[in-house]
Coordinates of C-alpha atoms in Angstrom, one line a residue:
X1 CA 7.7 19.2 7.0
X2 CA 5.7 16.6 5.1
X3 CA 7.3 13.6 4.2
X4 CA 5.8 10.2 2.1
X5 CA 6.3 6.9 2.5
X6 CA 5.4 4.9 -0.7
X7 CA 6.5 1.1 -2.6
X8 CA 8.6 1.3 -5.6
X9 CA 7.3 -2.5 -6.7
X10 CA 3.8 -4.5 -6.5
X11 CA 3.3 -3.2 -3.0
X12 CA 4.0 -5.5 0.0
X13 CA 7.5 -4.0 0.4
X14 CA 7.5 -3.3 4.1
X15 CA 5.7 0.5 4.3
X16 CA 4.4 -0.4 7.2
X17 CA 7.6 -0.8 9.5
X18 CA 8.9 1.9 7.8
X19 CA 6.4 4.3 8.6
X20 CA 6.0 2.8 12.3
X21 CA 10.1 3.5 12.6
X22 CA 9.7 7.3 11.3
X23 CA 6.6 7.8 13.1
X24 CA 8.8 8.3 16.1
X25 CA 9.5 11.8 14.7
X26 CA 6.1 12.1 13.3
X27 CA 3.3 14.2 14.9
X28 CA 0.7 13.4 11.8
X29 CA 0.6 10.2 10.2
X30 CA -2.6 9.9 6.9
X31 CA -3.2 7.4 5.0
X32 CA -4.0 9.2 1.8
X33 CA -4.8 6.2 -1.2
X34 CA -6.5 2.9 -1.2
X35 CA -8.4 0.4 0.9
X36 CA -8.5 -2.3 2.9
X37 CA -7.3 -4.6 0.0
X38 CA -3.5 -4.1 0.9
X39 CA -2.1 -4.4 4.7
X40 CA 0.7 -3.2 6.7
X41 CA 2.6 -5.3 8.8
X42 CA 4.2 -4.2 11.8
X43 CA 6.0 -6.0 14.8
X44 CA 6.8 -4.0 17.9
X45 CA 6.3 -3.5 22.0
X46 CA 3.1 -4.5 21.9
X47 CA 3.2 -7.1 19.1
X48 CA 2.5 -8.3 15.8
X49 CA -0.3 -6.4 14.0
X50 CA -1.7 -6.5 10.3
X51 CA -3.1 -2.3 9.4
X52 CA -5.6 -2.6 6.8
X53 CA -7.1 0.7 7.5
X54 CA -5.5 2.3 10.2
X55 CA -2.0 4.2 9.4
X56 CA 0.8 3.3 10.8
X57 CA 1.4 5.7 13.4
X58 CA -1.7 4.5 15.9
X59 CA 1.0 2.5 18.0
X60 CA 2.6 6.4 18.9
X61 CA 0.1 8.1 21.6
X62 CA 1.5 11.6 20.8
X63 CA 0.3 11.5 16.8
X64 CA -3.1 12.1 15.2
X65 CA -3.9 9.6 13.0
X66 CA -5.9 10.7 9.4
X67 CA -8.0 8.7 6.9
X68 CA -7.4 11.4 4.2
X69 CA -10.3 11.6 1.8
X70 CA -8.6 9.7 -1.1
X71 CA -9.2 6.4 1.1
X72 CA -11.4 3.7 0.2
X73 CA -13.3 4.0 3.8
X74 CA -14.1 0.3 5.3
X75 CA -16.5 1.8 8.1
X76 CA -16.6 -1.8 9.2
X77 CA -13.0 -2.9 9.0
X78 CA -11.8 0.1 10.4
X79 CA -13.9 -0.2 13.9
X80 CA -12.7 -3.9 13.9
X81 CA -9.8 -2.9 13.6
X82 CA -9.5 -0.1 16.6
X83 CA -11.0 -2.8 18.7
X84 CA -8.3 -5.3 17.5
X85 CA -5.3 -2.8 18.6
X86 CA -7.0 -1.3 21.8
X87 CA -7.8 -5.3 22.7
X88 CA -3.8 -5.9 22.9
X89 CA -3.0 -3.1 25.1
X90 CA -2.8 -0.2 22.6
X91 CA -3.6 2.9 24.5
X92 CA -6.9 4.4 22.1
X93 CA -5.1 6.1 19.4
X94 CA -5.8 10.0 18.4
X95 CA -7.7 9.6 14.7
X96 CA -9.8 12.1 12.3
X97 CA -11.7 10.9 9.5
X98 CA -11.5 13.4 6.8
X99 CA -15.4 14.6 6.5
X100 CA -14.7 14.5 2.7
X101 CA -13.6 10.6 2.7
X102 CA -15.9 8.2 0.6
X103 CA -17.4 5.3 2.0
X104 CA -17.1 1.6 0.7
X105 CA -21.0 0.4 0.9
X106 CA -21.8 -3.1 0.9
X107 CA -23.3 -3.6 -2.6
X108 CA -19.2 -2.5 -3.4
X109 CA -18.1 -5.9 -2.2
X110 CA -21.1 -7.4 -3.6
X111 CA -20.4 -6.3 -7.3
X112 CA -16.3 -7.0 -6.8
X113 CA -16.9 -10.4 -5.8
X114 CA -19.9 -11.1 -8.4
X115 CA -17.8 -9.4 -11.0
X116 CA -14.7 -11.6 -10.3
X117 CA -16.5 -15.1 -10.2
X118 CA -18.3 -14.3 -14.0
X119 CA -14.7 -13.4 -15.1
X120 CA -13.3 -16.4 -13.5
X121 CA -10.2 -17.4 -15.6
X122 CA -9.5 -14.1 -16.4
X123 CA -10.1 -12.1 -13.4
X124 CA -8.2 -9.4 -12.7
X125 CA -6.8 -11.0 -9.3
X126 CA -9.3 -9.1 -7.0
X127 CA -9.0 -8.9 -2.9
X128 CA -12.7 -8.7 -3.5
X129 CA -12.9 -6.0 -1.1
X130 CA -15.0 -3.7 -3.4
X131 CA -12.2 -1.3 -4.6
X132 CA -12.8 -1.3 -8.0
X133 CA -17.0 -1.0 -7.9
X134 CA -16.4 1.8 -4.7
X135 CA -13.6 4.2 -7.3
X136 CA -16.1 3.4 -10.4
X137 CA -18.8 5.2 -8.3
X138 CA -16.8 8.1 -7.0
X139 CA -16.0 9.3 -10.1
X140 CA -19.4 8.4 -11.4
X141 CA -20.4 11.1 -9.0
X142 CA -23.0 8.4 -7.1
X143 CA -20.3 7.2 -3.8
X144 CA -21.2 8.3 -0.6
X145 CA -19.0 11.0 0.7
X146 CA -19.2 10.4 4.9
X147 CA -20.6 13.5 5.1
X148 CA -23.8 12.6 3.6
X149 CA -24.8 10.3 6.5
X150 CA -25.5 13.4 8.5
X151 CA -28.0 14.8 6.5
X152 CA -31.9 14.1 7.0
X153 CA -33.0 10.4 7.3
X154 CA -35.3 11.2 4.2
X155 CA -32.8 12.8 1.9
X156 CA -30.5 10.2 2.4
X157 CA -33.3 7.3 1.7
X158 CA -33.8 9.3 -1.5
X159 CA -30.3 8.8 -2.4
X160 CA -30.2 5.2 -1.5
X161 CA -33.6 4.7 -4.1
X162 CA -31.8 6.4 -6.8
X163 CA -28.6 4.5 -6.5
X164 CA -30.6 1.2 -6.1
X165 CA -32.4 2.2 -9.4
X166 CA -29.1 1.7 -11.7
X167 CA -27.6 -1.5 -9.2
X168 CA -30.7 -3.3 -9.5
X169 CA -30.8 -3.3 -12.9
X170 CA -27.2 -5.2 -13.5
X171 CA -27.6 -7.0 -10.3
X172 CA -30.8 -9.0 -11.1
X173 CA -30.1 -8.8 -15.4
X174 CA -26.4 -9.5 -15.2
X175 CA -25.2 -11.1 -12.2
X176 CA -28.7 -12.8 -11.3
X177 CA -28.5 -11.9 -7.7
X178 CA -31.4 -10.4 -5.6
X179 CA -31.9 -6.5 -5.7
X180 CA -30.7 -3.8 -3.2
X181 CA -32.3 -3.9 0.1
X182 CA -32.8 -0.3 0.6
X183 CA -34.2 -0.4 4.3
X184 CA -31.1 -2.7 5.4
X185 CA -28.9 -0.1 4.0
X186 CA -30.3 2.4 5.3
X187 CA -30.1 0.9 8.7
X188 CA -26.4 0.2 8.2
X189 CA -26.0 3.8 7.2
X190 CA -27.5 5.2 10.6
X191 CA -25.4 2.5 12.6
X192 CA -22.0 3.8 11.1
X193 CA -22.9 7.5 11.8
X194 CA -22.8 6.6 15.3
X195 CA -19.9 4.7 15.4
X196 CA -17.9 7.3 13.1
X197 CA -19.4 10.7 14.3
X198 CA -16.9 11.5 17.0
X199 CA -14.0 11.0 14.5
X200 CA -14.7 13.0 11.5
X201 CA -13.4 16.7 10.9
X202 CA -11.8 18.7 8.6
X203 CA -8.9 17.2 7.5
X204 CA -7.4 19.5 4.9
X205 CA -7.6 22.7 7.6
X206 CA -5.8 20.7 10.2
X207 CA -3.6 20.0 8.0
X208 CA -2.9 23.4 7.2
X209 CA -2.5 24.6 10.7
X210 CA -0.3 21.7 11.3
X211 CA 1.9 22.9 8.3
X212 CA 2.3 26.3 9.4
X213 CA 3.1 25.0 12.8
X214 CA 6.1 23.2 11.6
X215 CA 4.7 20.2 12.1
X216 CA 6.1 16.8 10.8
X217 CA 3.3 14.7 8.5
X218 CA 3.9 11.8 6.9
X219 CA 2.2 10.1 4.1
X220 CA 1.4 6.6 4.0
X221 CA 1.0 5.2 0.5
X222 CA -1.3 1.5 0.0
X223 CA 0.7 -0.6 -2.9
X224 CA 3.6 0.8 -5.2
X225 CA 4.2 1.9 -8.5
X226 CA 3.5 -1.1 -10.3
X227 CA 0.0 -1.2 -9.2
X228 CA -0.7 2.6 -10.2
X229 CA -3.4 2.4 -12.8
X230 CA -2.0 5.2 -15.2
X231 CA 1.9 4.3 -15.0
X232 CA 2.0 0.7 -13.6
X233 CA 0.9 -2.8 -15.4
X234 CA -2.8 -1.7 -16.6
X235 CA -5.1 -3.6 -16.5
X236 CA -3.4 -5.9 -13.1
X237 CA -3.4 -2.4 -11.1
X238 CA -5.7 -1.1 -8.3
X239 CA -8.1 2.0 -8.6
X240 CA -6.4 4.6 -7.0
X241 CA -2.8 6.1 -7.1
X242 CA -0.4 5.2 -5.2
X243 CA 2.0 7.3 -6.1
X244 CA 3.5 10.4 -3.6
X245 CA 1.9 13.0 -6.1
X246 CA -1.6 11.5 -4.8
X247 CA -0.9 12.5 -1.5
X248 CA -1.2 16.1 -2.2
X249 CA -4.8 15.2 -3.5
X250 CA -5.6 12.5 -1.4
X251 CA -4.6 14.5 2.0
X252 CA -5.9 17.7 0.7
X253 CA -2.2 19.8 1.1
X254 CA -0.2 21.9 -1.3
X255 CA 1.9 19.7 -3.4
X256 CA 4.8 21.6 -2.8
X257 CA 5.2 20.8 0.9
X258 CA 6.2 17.3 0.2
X259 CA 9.6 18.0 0.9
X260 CA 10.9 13.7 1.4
X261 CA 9.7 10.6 -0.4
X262 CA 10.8 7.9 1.1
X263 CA 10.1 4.8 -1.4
X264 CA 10.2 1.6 -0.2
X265 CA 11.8 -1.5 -1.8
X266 CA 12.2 -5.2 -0.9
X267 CA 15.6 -6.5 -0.9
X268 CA 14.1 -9.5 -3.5
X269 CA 10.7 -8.8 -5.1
X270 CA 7.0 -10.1 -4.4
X271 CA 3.4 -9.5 -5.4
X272 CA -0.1 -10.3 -4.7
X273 CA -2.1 -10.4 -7.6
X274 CA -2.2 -11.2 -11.3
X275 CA -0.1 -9.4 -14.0
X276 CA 3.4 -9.2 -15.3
X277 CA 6.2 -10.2 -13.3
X278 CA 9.6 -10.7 -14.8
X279 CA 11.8 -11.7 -12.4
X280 CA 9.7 -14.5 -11.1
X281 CA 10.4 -17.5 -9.8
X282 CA 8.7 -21.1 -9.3
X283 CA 8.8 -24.5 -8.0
X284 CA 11.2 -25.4 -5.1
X285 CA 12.9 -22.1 -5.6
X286 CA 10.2 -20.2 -5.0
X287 CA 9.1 -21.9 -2.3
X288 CA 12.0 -22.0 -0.7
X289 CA 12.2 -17.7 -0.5
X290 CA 8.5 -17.7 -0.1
X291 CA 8.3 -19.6 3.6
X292 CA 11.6 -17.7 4.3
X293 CA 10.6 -14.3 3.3
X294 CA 8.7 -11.6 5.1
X295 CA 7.8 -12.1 8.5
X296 CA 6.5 -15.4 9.4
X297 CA 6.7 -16.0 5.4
X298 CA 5.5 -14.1 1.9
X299 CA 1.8 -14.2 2.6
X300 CA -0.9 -11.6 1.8
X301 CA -1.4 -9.2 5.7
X302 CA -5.4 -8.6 4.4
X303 CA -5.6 -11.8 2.0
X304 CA -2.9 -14.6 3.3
X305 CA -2.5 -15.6 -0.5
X306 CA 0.4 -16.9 -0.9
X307 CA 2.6 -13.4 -2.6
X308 CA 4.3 -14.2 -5.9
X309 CA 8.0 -14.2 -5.3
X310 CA 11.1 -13.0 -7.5
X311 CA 14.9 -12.1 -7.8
X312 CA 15.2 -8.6 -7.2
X313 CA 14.3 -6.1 -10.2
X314 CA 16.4 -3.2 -11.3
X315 CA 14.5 -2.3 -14.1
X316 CA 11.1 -2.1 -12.8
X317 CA 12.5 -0.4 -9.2
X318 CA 14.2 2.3 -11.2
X319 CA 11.0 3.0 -12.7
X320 CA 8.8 2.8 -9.7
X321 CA 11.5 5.2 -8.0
X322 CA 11.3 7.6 -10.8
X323 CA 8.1 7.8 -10.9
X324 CA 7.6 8.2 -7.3
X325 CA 9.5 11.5 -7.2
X326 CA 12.3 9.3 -4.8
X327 CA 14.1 10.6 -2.4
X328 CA 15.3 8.0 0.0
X329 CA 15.6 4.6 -0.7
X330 CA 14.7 2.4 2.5
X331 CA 15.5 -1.4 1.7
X332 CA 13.7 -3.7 3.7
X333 CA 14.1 -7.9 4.2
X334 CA 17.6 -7.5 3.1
X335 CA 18.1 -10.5 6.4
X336 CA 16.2 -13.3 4.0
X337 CA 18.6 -13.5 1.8
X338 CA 21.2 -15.0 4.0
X339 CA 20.6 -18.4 3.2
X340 CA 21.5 -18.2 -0.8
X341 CA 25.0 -18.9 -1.7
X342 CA 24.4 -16.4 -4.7
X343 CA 22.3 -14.1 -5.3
X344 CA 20.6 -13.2 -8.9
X345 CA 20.0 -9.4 -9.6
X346 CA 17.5 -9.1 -12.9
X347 CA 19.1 -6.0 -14.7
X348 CA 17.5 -6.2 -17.9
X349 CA 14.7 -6.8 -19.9
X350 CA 15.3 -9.1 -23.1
X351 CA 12.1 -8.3 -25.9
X352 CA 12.2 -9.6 -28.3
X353 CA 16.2 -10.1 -28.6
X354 CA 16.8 -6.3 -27.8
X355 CA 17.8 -5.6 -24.3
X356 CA 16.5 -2.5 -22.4
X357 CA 16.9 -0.9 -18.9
X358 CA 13.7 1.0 -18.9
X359 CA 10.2 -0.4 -17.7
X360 CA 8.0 -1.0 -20.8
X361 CA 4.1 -1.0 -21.3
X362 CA 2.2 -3.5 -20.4
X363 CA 1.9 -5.3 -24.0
X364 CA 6.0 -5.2 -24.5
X365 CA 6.3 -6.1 -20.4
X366 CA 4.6 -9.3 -21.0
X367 CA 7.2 -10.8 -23.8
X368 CA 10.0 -10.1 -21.4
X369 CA 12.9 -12.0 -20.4
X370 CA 14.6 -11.4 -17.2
X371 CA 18.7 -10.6 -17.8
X372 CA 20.5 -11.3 -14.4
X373 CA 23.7 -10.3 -13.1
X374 CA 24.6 -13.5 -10.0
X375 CA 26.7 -11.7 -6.7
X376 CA 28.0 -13.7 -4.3
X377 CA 25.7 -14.4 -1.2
X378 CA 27.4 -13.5 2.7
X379 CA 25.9 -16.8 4.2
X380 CA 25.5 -15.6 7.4
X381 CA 22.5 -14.0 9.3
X382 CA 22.8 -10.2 9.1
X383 CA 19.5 -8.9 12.4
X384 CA 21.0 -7.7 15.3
X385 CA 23.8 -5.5 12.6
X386 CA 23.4 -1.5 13.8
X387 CA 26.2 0.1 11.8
X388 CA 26.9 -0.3 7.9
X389 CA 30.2 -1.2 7.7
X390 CA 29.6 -4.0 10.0
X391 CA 27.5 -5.8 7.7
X392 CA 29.5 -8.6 5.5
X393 CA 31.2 -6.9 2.8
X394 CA 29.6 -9.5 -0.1
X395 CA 26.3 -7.8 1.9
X396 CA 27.3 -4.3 1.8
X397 CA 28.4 -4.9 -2.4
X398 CA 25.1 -6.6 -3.0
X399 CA 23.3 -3.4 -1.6
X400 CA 26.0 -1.2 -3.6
X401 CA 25.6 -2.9 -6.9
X402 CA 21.5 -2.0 -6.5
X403 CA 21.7 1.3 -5.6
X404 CA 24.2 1.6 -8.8
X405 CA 21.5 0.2 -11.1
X406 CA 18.8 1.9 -9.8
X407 CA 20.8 5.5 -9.3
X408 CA 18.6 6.5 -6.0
X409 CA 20.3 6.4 -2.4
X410 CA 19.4 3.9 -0.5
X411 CA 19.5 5.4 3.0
X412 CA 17.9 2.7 5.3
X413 CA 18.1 -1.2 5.4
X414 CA 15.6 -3.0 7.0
X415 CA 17.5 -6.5 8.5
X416 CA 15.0 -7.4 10.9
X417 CA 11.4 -6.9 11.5
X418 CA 11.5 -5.2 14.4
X419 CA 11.2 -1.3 14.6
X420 CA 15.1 -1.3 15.9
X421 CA 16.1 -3.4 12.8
X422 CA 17.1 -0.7 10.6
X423 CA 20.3 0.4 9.6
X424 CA 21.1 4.2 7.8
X425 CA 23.8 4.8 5.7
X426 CA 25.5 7.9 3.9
X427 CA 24.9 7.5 0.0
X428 CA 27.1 8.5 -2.9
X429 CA 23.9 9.5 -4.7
X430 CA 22.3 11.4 -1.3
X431 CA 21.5 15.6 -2.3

């Protein structure tokens, strides 16, 4: 059975712990979309860790591991990574790199962070970790598939010249920066074959065998709906999809085996990154929920920007859990909110003195008005809570009223950070 994990919202909603916790019935875990731009948090046994790279499920010694080949590959971040978990007292995880996965070269991160810094006030909010440039050349048909670094020395310095030829002309013209250095490249090329080459495989044929073996897979999306850049808030959105759809593509299996999308949403909402955001808030209020939220606080795993924070968001959540195909609702972080002695839900959008319940495009986003709907806070800390009906009943009917508005079942609440902090529950809206 093949099963996705995916965000509803901006991203940061807490896919990593959620993944970690269902890994524990997992035998495959693939990360299918994205880079190292967006991180996973996850606290457990053997610590706190920040993923960038690696999914979820390398804390599990009995799964395998995949980089599927719609990954933004980080060659370098992913081996500082491994080193990082095995460091701590990780047992080496199984992995396979998908042979068909596209590397993120240096001159990537080069043209991202160039790019951003001639933009300047109106950047697009880049992590400057060369998503953007690295997606521009894959479907420019001139990214490096990892395969390719296993071909002769010569045909691969071939490539590298050709390349180089278009770079160097926008890096020297545009950006005013020095040229390509083709022998360094080169170099770095031959140095990550080595360190990749007893990794990489073919992904979509294991896959296949594991699906006729019964198998349990899960996919692990990067970001959430919002960030998608054909359905969420183009232009603020990231390069690939991160939608459950994509995992079909991005893991190379038949759409139709995706049997559960798990789509994860924050209790409150937060962001990294420019764009629209309706149900923000600022000043001491913001503040306030920022240094609470999370774990250790809202900051950015890969970035440590300080995330964007907001009253929970009907409107957009019913969208991103439309969109995402949604199955099962996991609500994590609901434990932050114990402080507040109310609680404001954002159920509408006000444009323009019309009020609608349906996400708009970007243009119409941007004149919105949050409309809010204040419940009652429970005032009391909520980790440590097993069993549903044992959480406060102003908790409980804050959880109810969202699940009304958004009209998906929310089947697990995160109250903790820990992998043992979650809580299922029987829903009215459950198939």
């Amino acid at each position: 059975m093949v099963k996705a994990v995916v965000g509803a919202n901006w991203g940061d909603e807490g896919k990593g712990k959620i993944t970690d916790t269902l890994a524990d019935q997992a035998d495959v875990v693939i990360r299918f979309q994205g880079g190292a731009n967006a991180g996973h948090t996850i606290v457990n046994d053997y610590g706190k860790f920040a993923l960038h790279t690696m999914p979820s499920g390398v804390f599990h010694q009995n799964i395998m591991n995949i980089i599927g080949n719609g990954v933004a590959f980080d060659i370098t971040k992913f081996m500082k990574e491994l080193n990082e978990v095995t460091s701590k007292g990780v047992p080496m995880p199984q992995i396979m790199i998908s042979d068909r996965v596209q590397v993120m070269m240096p001159y990537h991160v080069l043209f991202d962070t160039l790019e951003e810094a001639r933009l300047a006030g109106k950047s697009f909010g880049s992590t400057k970790s060369g998503i953007a440039p690295f997606y521009s050349d894959k479907f420019a048909k001139i990214g490096w598939q990892i395969n390719e670094f296993f071909q002769d020395d010569e045909v691969i310095k071939e490539k590298i010249a050709r390349i180089a030829e278009i770079k160097d002309v926008i890096l020297v013209n545009l950006y005013h920066a020095d040229p390509i250095d083709q022998e360094a490249l080169f170099n770095q090329i031959v140095d990550w074959r080595e360190q990749v080459k007893p990794y990489v495989g073919n992904v979509s044929l294991y896959l296949d065998n594991a699906i006729k073996e019964g198998k349990t897979i899960l996919l692990e999306g990067q970001l959430g709906t919002m960030k998608d850049p054909d359905h969420g808030i183009y232009p603020m959105v990231t390069s690939s999809s991160p939608l459950a759809a994509y995992g079909a593509i991005g893991a190379g299996i038949p759409p139709y085996e995706i049997k559960q999308i798990v789509t994860v949403s924050k209790a409150y909402s937060s962001a990294v990154g420019a764009g629209a955001f309706v149900s923000e808030l600022f000043g001491d209020e913001a503040e306030e929920l920022r240094r609470r939220g999370g774990d250790g606080g809202e900051y950015g795993a890969t970035t440590g920007r300080p995330r964007r924070v907001g009253w929970y968001d009907c409107v957009a959540s019913k969208y991103g859990c439309r969109l995402q195909g949604t199955t099962d609702v996991a609500f994590t972080v609901l434990d932050v909110l114990g402080y507040l002695d109310e609680i404001p839900v954002c159920v509408g959008y006000d444009i323009d003195g019309e009020v609608t319940t349906e996400f708009p495009v970007t243009h119409l986003l941007e004149k919105a008005k949050p409309v809010f709907k204040t419940l009652p806070g429970w005032k009391c800390d909520i980790r440590g809570i097993k069993n549903y009906e044992d959480l406060p009943e102003k908790c409980r009917n804050y959880i109810e009223f969202i699940e009304d508005q958004i009209g998906y079942p929310i089947t697990m609440v995160s109250n903790g950070p820990a992998r043992t902090d979650i809580i299922y529950r029987k829903s009215k809206f459950s198939k």
